[in-house]
Coordinates of C-alpha atoms in Angstrom, one line a residue:
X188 CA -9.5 4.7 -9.8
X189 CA -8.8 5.2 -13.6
X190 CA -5.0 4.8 -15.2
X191 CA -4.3 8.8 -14.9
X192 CA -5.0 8.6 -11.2
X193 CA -1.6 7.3 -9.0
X194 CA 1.1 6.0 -10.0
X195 CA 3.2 5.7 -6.9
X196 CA 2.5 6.5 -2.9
X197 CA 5.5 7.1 -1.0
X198 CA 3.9 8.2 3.0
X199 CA 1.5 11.1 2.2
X200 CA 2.9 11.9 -1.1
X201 CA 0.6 10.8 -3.9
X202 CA 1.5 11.8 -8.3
X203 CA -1.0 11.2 -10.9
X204 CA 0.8 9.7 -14.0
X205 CA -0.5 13.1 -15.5
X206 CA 1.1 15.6 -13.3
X207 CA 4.6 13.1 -13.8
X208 CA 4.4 14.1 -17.8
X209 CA 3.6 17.6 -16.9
X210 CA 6.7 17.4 -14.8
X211 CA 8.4 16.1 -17.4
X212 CA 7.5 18.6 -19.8
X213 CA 8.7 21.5 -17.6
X214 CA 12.0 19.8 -17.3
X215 CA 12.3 19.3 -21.0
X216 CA 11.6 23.3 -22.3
X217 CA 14.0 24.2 -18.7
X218 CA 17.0 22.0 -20.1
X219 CA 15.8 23.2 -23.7
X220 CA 16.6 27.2 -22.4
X221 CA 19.8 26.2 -20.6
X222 CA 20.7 24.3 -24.2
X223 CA 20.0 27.3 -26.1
X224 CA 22.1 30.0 -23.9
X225 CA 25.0 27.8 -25.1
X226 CA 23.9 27.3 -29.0
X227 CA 23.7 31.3 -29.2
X228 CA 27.6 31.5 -28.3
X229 CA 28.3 28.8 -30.7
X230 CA 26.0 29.8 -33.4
X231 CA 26.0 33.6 -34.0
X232 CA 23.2 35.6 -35.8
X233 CA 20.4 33.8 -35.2
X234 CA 17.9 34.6 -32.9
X235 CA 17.9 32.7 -30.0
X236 CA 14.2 31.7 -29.9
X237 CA 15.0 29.8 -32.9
X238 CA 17.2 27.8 -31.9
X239 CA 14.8 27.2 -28.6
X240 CA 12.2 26.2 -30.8
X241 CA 14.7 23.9 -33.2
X242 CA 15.6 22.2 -30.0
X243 CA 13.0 21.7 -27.9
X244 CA 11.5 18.5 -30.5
X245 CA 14.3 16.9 -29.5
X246 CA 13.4 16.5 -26.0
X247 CA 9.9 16.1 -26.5
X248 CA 11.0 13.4 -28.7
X249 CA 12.6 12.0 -25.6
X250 CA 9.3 12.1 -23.7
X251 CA 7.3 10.9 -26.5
X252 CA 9.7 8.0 -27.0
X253 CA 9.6 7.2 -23.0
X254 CA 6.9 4.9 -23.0
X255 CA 7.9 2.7 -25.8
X256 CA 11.0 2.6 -24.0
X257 CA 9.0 1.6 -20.7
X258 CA 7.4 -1.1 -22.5
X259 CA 10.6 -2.9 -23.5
X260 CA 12.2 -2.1 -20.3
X261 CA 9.3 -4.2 -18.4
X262 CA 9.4 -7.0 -20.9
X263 CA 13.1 -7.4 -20.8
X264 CA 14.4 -6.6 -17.0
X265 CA 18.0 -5.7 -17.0
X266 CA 18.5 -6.6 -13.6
X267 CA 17.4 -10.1 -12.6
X268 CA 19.0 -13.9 -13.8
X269 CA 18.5 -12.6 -17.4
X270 CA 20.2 -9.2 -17.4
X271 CA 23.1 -9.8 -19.3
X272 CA 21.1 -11.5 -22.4
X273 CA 18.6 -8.0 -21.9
X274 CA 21.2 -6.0 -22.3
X275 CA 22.2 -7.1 -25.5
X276 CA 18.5 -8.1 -26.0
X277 CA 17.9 -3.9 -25.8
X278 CA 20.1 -2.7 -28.1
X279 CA 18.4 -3.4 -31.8
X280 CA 15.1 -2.5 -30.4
X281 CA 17.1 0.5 -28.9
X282 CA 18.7 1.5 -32.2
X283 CA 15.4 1.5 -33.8
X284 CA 13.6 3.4 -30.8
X285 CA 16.0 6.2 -31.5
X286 CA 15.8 6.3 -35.1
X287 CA 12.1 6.3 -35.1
X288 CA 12.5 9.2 -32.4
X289 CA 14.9 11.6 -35.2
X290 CA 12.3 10.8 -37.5
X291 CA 9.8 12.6 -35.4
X292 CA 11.9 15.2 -34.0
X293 CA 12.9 15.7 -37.9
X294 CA 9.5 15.6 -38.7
X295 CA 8.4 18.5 -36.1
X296 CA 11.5 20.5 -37.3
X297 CA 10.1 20.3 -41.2
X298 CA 6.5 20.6 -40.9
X299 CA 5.6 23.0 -37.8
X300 CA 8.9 24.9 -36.7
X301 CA 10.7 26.1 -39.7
X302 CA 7.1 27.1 -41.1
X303 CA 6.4 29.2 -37.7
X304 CA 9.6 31.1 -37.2
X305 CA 9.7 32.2 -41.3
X306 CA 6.1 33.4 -41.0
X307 CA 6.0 34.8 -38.0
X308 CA 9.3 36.6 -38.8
X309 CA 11.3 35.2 -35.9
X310 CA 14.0 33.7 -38.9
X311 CA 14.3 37.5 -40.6
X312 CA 17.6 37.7 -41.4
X313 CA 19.7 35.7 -44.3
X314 CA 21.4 34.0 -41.5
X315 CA 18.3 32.6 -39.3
X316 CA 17.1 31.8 -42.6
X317 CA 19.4 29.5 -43.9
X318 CA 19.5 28.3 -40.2
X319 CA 15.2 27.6 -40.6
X320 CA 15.6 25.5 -44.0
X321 CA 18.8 23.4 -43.5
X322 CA 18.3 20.2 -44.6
X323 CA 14.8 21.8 -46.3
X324 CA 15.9 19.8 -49.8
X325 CA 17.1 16.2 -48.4
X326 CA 14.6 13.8 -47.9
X327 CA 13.5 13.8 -44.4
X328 CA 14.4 9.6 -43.8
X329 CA 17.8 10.7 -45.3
X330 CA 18.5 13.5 -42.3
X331 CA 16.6 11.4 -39.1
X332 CA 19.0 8.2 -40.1
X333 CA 22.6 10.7 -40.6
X334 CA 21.5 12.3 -37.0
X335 CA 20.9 8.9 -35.8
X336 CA 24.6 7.8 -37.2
X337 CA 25.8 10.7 -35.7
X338 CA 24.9 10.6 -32.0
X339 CA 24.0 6.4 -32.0
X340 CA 26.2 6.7 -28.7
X341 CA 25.0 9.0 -27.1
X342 CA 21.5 8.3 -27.8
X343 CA 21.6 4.5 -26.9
X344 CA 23.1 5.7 -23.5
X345 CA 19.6 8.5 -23.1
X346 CA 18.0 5.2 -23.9
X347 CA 19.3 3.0 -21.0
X348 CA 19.1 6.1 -19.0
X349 CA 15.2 6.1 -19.6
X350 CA 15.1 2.3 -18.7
X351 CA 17.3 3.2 -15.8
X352 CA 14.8 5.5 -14.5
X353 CA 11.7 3.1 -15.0
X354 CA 13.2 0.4 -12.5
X355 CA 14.0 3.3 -10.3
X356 CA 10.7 4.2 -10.1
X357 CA 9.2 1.2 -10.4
X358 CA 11.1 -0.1 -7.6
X359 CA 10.3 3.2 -5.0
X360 CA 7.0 2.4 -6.0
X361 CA 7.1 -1.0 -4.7
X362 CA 9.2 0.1 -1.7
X363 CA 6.4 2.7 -1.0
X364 CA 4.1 0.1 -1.2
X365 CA 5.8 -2.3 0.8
X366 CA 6.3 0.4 3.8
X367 CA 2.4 1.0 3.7
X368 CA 1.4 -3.1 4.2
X369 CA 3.8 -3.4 6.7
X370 CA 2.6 -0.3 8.5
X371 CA -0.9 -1.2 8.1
X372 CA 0.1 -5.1 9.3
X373 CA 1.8 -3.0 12.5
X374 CA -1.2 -1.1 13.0
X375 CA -3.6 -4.6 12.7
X376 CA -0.9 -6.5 15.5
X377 CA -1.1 -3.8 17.3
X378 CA -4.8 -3.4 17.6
X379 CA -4.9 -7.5 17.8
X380 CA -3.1 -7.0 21.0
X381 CA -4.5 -3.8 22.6
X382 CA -7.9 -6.5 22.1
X383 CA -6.4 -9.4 24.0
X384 CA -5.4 -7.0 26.7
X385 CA -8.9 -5.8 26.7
X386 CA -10.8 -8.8 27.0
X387 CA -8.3 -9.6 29.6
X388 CA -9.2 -6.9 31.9
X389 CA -12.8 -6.8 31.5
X390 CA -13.6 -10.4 33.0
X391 CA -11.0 -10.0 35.7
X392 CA -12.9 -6.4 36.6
X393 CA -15.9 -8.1 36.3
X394 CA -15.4 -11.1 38.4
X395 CA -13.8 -9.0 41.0
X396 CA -17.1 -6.6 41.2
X397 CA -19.2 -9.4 41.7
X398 CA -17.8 -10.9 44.6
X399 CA -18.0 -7.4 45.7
X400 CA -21.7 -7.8 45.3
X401 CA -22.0 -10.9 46.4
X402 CA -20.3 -9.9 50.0
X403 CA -23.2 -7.2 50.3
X404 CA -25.8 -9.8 49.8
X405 CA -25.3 -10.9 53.4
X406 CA -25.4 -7.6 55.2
X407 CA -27.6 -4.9 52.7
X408 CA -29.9 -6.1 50.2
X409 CA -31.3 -2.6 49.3
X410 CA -27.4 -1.7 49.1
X411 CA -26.6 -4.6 47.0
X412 CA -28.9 -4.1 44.5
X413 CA -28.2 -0.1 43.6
X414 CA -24.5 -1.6 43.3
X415 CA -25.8 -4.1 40.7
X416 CA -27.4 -1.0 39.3
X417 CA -24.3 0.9 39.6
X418 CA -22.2 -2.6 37.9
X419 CA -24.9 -2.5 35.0
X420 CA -23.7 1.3 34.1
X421 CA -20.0 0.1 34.7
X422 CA -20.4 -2.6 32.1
X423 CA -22.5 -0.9 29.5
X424 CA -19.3 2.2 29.4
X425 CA -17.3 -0.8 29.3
X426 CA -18.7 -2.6 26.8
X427 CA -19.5 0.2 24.4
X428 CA -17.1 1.2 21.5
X429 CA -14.9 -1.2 22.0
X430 CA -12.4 -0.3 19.5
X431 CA -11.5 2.8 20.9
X432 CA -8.5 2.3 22.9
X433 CA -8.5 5.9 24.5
X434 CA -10.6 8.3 26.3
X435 CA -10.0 12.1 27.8
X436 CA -8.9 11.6 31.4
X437 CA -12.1 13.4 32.7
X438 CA -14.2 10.4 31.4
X439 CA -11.8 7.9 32.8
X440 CA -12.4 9.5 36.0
X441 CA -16.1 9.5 36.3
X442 CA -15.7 5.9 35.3
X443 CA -13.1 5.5 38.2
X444 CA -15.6 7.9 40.6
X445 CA -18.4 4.6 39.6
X446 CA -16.6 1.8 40.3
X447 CA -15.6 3.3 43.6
X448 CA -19.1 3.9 44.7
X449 CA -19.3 0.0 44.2
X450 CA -15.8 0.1 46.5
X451 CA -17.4 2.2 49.0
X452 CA -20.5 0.1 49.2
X453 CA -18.8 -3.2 50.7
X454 CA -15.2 -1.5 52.8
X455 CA -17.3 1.8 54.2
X456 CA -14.9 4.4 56.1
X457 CA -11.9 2.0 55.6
X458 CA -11.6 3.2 52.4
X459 CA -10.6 6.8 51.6
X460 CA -10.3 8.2 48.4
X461 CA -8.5 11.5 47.3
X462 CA -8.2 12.9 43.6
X463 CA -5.2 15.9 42.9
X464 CA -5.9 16.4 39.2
X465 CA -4.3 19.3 37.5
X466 CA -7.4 21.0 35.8
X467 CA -5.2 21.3 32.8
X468 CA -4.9 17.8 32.1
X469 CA -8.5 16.8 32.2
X470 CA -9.2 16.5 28.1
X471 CA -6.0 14.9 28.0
X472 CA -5.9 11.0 26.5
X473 CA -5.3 8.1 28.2
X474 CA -5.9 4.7 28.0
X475 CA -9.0 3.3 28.2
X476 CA -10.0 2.0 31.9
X477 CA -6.3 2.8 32.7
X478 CA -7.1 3.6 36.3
X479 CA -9.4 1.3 37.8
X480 CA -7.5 -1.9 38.1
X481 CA -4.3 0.4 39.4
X482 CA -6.7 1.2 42.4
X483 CA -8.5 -2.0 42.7
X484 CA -4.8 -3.5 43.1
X485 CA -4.3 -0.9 45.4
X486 CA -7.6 -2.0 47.5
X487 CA -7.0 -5.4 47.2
X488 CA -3.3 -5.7 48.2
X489 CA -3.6 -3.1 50.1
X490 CA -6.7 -3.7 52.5
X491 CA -5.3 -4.8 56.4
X492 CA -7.2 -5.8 59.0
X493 CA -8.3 -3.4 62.0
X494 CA -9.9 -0.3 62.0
X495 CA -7.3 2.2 60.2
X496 CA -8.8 3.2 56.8
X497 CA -7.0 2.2 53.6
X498 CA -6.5 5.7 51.7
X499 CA -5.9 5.9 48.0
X500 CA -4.4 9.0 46.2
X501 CA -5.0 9.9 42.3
X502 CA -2.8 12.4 41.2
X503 CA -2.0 13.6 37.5
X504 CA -0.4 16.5 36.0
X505 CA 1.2 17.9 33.0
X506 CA 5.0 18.0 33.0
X507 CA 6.2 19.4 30.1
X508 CA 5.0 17.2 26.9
X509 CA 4.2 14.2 29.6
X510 CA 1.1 13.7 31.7
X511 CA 2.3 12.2 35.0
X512 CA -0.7 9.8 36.7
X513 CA 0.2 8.7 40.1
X514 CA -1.9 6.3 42.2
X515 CA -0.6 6.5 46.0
X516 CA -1.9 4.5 49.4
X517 CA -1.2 3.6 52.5
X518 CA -1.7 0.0 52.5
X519 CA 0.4 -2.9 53.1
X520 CA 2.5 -2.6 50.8
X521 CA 5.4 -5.3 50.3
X522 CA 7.4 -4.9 53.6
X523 CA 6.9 -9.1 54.2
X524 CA 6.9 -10.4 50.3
X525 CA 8.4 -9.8 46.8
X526 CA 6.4 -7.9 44.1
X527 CA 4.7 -10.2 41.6
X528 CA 2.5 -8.1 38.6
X529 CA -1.0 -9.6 38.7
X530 CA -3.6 -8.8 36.4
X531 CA -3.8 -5.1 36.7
X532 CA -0.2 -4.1 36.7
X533 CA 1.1 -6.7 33.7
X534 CA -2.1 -5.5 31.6
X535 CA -0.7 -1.5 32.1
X536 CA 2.5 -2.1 31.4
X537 CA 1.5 -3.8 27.9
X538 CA -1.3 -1.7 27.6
X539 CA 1.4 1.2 27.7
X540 CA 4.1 -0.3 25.8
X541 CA 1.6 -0.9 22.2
X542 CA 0.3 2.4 22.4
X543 CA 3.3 4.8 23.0
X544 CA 6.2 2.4 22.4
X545 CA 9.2 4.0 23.9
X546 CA 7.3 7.4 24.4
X547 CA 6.2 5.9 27.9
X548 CA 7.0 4.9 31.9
X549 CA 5.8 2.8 34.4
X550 CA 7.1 2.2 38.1
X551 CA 6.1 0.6 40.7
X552 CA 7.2 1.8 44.4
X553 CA 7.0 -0.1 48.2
X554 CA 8.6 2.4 50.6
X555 CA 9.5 0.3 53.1
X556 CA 7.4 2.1 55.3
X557 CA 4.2 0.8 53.9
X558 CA 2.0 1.8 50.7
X559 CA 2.5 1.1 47.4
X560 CA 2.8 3.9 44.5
X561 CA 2.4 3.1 40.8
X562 CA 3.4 6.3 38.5
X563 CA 2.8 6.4 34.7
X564 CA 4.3 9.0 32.9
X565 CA 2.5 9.1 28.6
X566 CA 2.4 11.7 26.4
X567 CA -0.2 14.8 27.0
X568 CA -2.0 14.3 23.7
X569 CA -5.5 16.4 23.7
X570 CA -8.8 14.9 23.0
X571 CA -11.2 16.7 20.0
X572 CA -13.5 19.3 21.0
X573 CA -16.6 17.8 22.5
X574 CA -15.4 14.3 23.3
X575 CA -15.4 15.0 27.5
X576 CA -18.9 16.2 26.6
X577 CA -20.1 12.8 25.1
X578 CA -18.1 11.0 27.7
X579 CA -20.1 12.1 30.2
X580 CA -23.3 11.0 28.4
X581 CA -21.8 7.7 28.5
X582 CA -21.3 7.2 31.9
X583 CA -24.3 9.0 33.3

C-alpha cells in the first residue's frame, strides 16, 4: 500500500491522503469566493475576480504550509507531560512558519497573479490597476515580513489551529483503528467459542450414536451395519467445513431426517416423528446441527417404558423478522424431577447467545401433563442462492 493510499479508516469509510488535499483545496477557493463577496463591498472598482485571484495564495499558502506545520506538531505534542514547554516550544518555529508562508503567498501575488490579470485584461481599469501592482516597487522580503507584523496574531492562532486539527485527526485515526482490533478480537472470541461449543457437541453426538449401534448389534446385524453406514455420512456432514457455523434450515433438516433413520433403527414404532415447516422458511439460517441434540434430548428423556410411542414434533415458521423453531413430544417430561440443562440444551443456549446476542430466545416448557417443548425464536436471515443446493450434495 504506497503513502497516497489511506490515511485513516473509520468503519467502511476509507480517504486517501490525496483525496484529503483535494478536499482541502475545494475548501480553500469556497472560503476564497465567500472572502471575495465581502472585499468587493469594501474595495470598490475592481473586478471581483481579482481580488479572488489576489486571495486565493493566501489559502493555498495555508495548505502548502500544513505539512511543515504537521511535522512540528508530531515532534512537539502539545498535549501530553510536555505540553506546556511545546507550547512555548511552537511559537519561534511558528513565527517563522508564517513568515516563510507571506513570502510565498507574496511571491505568487508578484510573479504569476498580477502578471495574469494585466494581460489577460481582467485589471483594465486605472483602479484594478493600481490594485494589480501595489507593493510592485518594494522589495518582496520587505512586504511578506510588514504582512507578517501585521496579522502575527492572527496567523499564529491559524497556526495552532492547523496543529489542532493534526491531533484531531490523528487521534480519530487511532480511535478508528482501535474500534477495528477490538471488533476483529470480538469476532476471533467469538469464533473461539462457537469452536469449543462445537467440539463439545460432536463427541457427545457421537458417543450417543454408537451406543445406539452397539444396542443393534445384539438383535440386527444387517441393520446395524447400514446404521454405521448411515453414522459414516452423519460424521463426514459433520466434520466438513467446520468453520461455518450456519447452514439453511432445509440442510439442517436432511441432516436431522439421517440421524433419525439411525433413531428409527434401534426404538422402531415407539418413536414417531412429525415435521410442520413453513415452506417459507426453508433457505432460512440457522445454526449448525441446531436440531439434532434438541430431539435426541427429547428421545432420551423422553423415552418410557410400555408400548405407547414417544412422538416428536418439529415445527418452524416465520413470524415477522423471527424464525420460530419448536421441538414438541409427548414424553415424560419433568412431572417427578427438576429441569437440569445437559449437553444439548446448555450447548443451544450458548450456541444462541454468541451468534445473535440479544437478537435471540430460548424456552424450555414441562406442562405438567407430560412432554417437554423447547422453542427458539432467531432472526430469519436468508441463505445465498444455491447454498440448499450444495447442502444437499453434502448430505447425500
Amino acid at each position: 500500500m504506497n503513502s497516497s493510499s489511506v490515511v485513516v479508516r473509520q468503519g467502511s469509510v476509507i480517504v486517501s491522503r490525496s483525496r484529503g488535499w483535494l478536499l482541502a483545496i475545494a475548501v480553500a477557493t469556497v472560503y476564497t469566493a465567500a472572502q471575495t463577496v465581502r472585499l468587493a463591498q469594501v474595495i470598490p472598482n475592481v473586478p471581483w475576480a481579482e481580488l479572488y485571484l489576489f486571495e486565493l495564495p493566501v489559502w493555498l499558502g495555508v495548505i502548502a504550509m500544513s505539512p511543515v506545520v504537521f511535522w512540528l506538531a508530531r515532534r512537539l505534542p502539545l498535549f501530553g507531560p510536555h505540553a506546556f514547554r511545546n507550547f512555548f516550544a511552537h511559537l519561534i518555529p511558528g513565527a517563522v512558519a508564517v513568515s516563510l508562508q507571506f513570502v510565498l503567498v507574496e511571491a505568487m501575488r508578484r510573479f504569476l497573479v498580477s502578471p495574469f490579470v494585466i494581460r489577460t485584461g481582467i485589471a483594465a481599469t486605472p483602479p484594478a490597476i493600481k490594485y494589480a501592482m501595489m507593493d510592485s516597487e518594494a522589495s518582496l522580503l520587505k512586504v511578506a515580513l510588514l504582512v507578517t507584523q501585521m496579522y502575527a496574531v492572527f496567523w499564529i492562532l491559524i497556526y495552532f489551529a492547523l496543529a489542532a486539527f493534526y491531533y484531531s485527526f490523528k487521534y480519530h485515526r487511532e480511535l478508528g483503528a482501535t474500534r477495528l482490533r477490538f471488533q476483529e478480537l470480538q469476532t476471533l472470541l467469538a469464533q473461539s467459542q462457537l469452536n469449543s461449543l462445537r467440539l463439545q457437541i460432536q463427541p457427545h453426538f457421537l458417543f450417543n450414536t454408537l451406543n445406539t449401534v452397539s444396542s443393534l448389534m445384539s438383535r440386527d446385524v444387517m441393520l446395524a451395519r447400514r446404521t454405521l453406514a448411515r453414522l459414516s455420512d452423519l460424521l463426514r456432514t459433520s466434520l466438513r467445513d467446520s468453520t461455518v457455523h450456519e447452514v439453511p434450515l432445509a440442510s439442517e433438516l436432511e441432516f436431522l431426517d439421517a440421524y433419525l433413520e439411525i433413531q428409527a433403527a434401534r426404538f422402531g414404532q415407539r418413536l414417531v416423528t412429525e415435521k410442520q415447516i413453513d415452506p417459507d422458511v426453508s433457505h432460512l439460517l440457522v445454526p449448525r446441527m441446531l436440531l439434532q441434540p434438541l430431539v435426541e434430548n427429547s428421545i432420551r428423556h423422553g423415552m418410557r417404558d410400555g408400548e405407547r410411542p414417544l412422538s416428536v414434533r418439529i415445527e418452524a415458521e416465520k413470524v415477522d423478522a423471527s424464525m420460530r423453531i419448536r421441538i414438541v413430544d409427548n414424553g415424560a417430561g419433568l412431572a417427578t424431577k427438576k429441569l437440569q440443562e445437559g449437553v444439548g440444551l446448555q450447548n443451544t443456549r450458548e450456541r444462541l447467545s454468541q451468534l445473535y446476542g440479544v437478537n435471540q430466545q430460548m424456552h424450555t416448557t414441562a406442562p405438567p401433563r407430560g412432554g417437554f417443548e423447547v422453542t427458539l425464536i432467531i432472526p430469519a436471515r436468508a441463505s445465498a442462492p444455491g447454498n440448499i443446493d450444495q447442502a444437499r450434495r453434502e448430505i447425500a
